[in-house]
Short mmCIF file of C-alpha atoms in Angstrom, two decimals:
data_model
loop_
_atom_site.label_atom_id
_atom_site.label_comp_id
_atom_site.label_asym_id
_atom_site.label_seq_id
_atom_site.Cartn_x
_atom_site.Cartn_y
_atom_site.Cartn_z
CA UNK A 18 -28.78 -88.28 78.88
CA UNK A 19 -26.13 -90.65 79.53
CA UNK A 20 -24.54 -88.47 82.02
CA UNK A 21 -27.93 -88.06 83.84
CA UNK A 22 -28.24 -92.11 83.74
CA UNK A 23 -24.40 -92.59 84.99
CA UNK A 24 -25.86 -90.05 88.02
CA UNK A 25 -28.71 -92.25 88.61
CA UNK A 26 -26.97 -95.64 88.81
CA UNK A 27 -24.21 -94.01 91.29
CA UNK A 28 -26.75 -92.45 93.58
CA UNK A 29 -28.98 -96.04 93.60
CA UNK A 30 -25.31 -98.17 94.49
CA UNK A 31 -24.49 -95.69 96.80
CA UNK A 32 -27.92 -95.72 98.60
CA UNK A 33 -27.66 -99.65 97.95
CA UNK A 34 -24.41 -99.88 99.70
CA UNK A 35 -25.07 -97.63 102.92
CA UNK A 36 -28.38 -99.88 103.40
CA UNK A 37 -26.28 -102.84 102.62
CA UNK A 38 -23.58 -101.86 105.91
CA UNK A 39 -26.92 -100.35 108.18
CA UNK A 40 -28.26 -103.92 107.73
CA UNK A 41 -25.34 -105.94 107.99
CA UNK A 42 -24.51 -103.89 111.10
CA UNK A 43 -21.17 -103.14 109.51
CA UNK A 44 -22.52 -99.42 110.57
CA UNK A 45 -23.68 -100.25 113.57
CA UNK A 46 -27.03 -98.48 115.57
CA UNK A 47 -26.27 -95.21 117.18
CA UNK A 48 -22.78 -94.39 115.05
CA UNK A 49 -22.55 -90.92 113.69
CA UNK A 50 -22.22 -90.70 110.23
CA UNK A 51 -20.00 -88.35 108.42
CA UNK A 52 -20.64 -87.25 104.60
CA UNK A 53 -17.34 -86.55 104.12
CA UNK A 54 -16.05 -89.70 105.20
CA UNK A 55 -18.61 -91.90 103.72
CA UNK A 56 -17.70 -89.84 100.18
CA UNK A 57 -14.64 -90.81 100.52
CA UNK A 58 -14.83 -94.37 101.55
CA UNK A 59 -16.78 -94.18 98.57
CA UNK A 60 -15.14 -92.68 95.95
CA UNK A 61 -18.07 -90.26 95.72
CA UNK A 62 -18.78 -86.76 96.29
CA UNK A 63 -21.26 -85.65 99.26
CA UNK A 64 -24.32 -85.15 97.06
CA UNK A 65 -25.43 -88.73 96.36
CA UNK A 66 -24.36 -89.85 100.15
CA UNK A 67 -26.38 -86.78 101.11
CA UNK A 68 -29.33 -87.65 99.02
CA UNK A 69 -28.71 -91.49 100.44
CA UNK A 70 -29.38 -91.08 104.01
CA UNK A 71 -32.15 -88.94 103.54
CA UNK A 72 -33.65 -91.60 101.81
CA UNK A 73 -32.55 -94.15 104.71
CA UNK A 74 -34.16 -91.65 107.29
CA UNK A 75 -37.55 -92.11 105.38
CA UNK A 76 -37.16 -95.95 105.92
CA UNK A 77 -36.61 -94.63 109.70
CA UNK A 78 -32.65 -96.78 109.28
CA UNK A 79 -31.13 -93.28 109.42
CA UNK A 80 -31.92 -90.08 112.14
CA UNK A 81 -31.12 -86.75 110.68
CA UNK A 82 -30.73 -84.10 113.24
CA UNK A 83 -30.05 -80.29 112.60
CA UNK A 84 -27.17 -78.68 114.02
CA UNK A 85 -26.43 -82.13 115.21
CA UNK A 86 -25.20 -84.78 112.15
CA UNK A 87 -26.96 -87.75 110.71
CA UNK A 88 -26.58 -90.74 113.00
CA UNK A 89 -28.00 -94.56 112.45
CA UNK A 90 -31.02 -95.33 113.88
CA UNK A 91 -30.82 -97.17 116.98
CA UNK A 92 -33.05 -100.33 117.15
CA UNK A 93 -36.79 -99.17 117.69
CA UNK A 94 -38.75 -102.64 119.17
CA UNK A 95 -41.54 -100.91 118.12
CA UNK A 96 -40.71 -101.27 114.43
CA UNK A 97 -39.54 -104.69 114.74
CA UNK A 98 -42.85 -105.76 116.36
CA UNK A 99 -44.72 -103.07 113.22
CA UNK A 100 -42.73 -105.99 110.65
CA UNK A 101 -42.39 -108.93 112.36
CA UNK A 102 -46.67 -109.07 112.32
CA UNK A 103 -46.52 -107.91 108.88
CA UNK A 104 -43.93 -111.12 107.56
CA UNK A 105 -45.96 -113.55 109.83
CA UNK A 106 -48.89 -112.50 108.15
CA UNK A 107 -47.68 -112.83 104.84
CA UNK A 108 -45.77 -116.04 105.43
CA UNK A 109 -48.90 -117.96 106.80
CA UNK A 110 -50.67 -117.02 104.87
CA UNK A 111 -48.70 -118.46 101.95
CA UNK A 112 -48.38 -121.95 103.82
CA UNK A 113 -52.65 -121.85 103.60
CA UNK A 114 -51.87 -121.55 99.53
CA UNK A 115 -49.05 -125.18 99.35
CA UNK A 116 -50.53 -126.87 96.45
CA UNK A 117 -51.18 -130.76 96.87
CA UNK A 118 -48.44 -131.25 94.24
CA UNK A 119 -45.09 -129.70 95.11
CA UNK A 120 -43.15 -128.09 92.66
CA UNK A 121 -40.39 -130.74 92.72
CA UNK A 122 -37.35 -128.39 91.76
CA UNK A 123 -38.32 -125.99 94.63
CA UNK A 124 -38.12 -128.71 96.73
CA UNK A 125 -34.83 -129.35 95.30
CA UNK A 126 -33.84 -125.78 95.91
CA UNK A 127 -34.94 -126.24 99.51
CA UNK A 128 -33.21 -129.33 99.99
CA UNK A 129 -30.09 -127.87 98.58
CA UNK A 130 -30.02 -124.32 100.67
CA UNK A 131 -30.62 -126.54 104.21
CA UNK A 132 -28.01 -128.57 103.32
CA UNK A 133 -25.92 -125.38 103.00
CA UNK A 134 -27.29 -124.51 106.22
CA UNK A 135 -25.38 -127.04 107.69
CA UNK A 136 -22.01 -126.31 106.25
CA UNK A 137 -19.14 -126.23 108.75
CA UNK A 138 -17.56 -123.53 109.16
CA UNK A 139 -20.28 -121.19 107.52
CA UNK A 140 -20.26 -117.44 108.58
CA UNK A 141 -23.04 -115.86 110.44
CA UNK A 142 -23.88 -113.51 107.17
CA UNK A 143 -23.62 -116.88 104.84
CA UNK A 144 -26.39 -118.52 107.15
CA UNK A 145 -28.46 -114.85 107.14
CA UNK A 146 -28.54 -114.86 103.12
CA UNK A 147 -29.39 -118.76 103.44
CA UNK A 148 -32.42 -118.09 105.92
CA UNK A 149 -33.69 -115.18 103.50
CA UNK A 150 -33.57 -117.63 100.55
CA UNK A 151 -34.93 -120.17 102.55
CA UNK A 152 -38.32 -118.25 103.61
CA UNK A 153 -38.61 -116.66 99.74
CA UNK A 154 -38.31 -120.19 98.35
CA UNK A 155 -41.16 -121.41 100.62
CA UNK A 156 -43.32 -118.05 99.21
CA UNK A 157 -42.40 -119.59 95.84
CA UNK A 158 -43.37 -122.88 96.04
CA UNK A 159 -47.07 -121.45 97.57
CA UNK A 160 -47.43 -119.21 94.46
CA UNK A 161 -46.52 -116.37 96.20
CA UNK A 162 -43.34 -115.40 95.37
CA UNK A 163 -42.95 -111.60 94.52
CA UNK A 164 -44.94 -110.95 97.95
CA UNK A 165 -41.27 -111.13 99.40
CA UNK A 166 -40.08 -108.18 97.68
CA UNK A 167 -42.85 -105.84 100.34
CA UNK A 168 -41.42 -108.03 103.13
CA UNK A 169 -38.16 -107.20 102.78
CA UNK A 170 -38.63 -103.48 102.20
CA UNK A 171 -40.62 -103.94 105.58
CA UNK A 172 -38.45 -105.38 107.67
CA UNK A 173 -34.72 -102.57 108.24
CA UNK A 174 -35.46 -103.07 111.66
CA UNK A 175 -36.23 -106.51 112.30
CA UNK A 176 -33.34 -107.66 110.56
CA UNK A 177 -30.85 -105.98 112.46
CA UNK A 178 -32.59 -107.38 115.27
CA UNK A 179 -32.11 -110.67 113.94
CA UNK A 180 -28.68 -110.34 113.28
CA UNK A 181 -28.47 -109.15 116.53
CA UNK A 182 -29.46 -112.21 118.02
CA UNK A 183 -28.03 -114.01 115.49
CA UNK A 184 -24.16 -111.98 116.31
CA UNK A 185 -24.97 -113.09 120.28
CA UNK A 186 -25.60 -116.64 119.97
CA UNK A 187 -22.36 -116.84 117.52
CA UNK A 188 -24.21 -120.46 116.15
CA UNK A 189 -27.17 -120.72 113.61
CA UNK A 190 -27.61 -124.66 114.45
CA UNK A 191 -30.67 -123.49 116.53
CA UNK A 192 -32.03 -122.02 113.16
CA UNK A 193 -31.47 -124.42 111.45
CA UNK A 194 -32.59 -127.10 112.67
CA UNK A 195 -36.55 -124.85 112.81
CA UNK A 196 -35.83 -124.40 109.03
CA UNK A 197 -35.52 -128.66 108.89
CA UNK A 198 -38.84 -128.78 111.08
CA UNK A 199 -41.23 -126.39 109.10
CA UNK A 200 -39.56 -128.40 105.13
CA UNK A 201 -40.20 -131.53 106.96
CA UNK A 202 -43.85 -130.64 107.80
CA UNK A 203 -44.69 -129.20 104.62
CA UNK A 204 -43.71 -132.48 102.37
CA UNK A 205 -45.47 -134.19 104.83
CA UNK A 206 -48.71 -131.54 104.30
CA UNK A 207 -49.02 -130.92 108.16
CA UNK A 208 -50.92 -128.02 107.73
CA UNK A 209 -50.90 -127.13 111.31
CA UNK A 210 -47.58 -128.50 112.53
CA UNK A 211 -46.07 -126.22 109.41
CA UNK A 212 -47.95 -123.40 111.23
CA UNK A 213 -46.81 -123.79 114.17
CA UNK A 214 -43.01 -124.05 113.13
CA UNK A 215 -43.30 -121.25 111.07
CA UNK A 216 -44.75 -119.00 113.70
CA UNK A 217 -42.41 -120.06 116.59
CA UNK A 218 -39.46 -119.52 114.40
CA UNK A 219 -40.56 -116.70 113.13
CA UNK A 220 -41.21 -114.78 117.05
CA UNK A 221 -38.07 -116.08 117.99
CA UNK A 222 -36.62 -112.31 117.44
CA UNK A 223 -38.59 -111.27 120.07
CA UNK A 224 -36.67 -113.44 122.42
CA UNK A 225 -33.65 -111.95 121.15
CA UNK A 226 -34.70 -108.61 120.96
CA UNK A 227 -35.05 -108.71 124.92
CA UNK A 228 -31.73 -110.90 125.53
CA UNK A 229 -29.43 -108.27 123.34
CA UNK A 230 -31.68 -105.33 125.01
CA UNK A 231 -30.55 -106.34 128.50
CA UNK A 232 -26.87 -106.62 127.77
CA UNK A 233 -25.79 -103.68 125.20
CA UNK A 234 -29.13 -101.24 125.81
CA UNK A 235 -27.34 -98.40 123.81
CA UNK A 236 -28.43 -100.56 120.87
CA UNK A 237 -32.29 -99.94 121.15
CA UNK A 238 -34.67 -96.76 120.89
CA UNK A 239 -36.54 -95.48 123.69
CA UNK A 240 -39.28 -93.89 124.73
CA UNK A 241 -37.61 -90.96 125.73
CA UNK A 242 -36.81 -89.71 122.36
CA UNK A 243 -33.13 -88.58 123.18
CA UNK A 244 -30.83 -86.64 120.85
CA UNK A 245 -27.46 -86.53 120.76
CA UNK A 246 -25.41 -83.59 121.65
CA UNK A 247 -22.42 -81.79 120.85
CA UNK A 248 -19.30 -81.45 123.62
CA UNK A 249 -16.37 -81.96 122.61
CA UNK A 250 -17.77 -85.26 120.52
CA UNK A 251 -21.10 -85.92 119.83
CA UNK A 252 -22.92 -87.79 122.74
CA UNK A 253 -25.94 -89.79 123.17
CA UNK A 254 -27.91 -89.02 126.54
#
């Protein structure tokens, strides 16, 4: 039993850790991905890396093709559009739900993680984990907190689209400063300024989406379906 348990916990930080570098971009879209190697890097054997990306594949973050390898997935717009109406959904929705009354340490907790925001010299991934926090506190303070969980297992896509953008413009102060806007209309209880922040930051990936499209295309899916192909390495066409 405890063997079968030990099996389970390495096959869960193994699939935790490859979703972990797909995200990140650390594994960036379109790179071939080798069992071996990732077993290695690892410390682990193929089985649990093998059983990993087929469960990436199923969240669409991973292609698996026969005769061909396992490769990440390369940015499908389509998917990021498919998420990006599911969190603005869910996230005005929430604003609908502020109480009158404010939980005052959320608040806090709010104040605290924008001033973070503003840190100098904080890394792009810092400000990423700060901007999730930000938008789960928000769901918090409206009651809705554990809705974020089915956001996040939503959006693979959309946030690598976001760091995308994010990667390009090489400064969050632009995020930032739409975080200040939206906390600043919600103590005030500007129902539809908050609204309006929230969905103009929230559609600002779109923007990006087309901006990082035009300059590195190899990073997006497209219609055509391709599949790579073996030469002497394996290709995309």
């Amino acid at each position: 039993m405890a063997r079968s348990n030990r099996q389970r916990t390495s096959r869960r930080a193994v699939y935790e850790t490859l979703r972990r570098k797909v995200l990140t971009l650390e594994l960036p879209p379109g790179a071939a991905l080798s069992e071996n190697e990732l077993g290695a890097s690892l410390g682990v054997s193929r089985t649990p890396v093998r059983e990993s990306l087929i469960l990436l594949a199923q969240e669409g973050l991973v292609q698996i093709f026969p005769q061909v390898g396992s490769f990440v997935s390369r940015v499908d717009p389509a998917r990021v559009a498919d998420a990006q109406f599911l969190r603005e959904a869910v996230e005005l929705a929430a604003l609908d739900d502020l109480p009158a009354e404010l939980d005052p340490e959320l608040v806090e907790e709010l104040r605290r993680n924008l001033a973070e925001q503003r840190r100098p010299g904080l890394g792009l991934e810092e400000f990423f984990e700060l901007d999730e926090a930000f938008h789960h506190t928000l769901l918090r303070l409206s009651g809705h907190g554990s809705a974020w969980a089915t956001v996040v297992s939503a959006k693979g896509h959309l946030d690598r689209a976001r760091r995308l953008g994010l990667y390009e413009t090489a400064s969050p102060d632009g995020f930032a400063a739409q975080h200040v806007e939206i906390f600043d209309a919600v103590l005030a209880g500007d129902a539809a300024l908050v609204r309006s922040a929230m969905r103009t930051h929230l559609r600002a990936v779109f923007d990006d989406v087309e901006r990082v499209r035009a300059r590195s295309p190899e990073l997006f899916a497209t219609d055509t379906g391709s599949v790579p192909v073996r030469r002497n390495v394996v290709v995309w066409e």
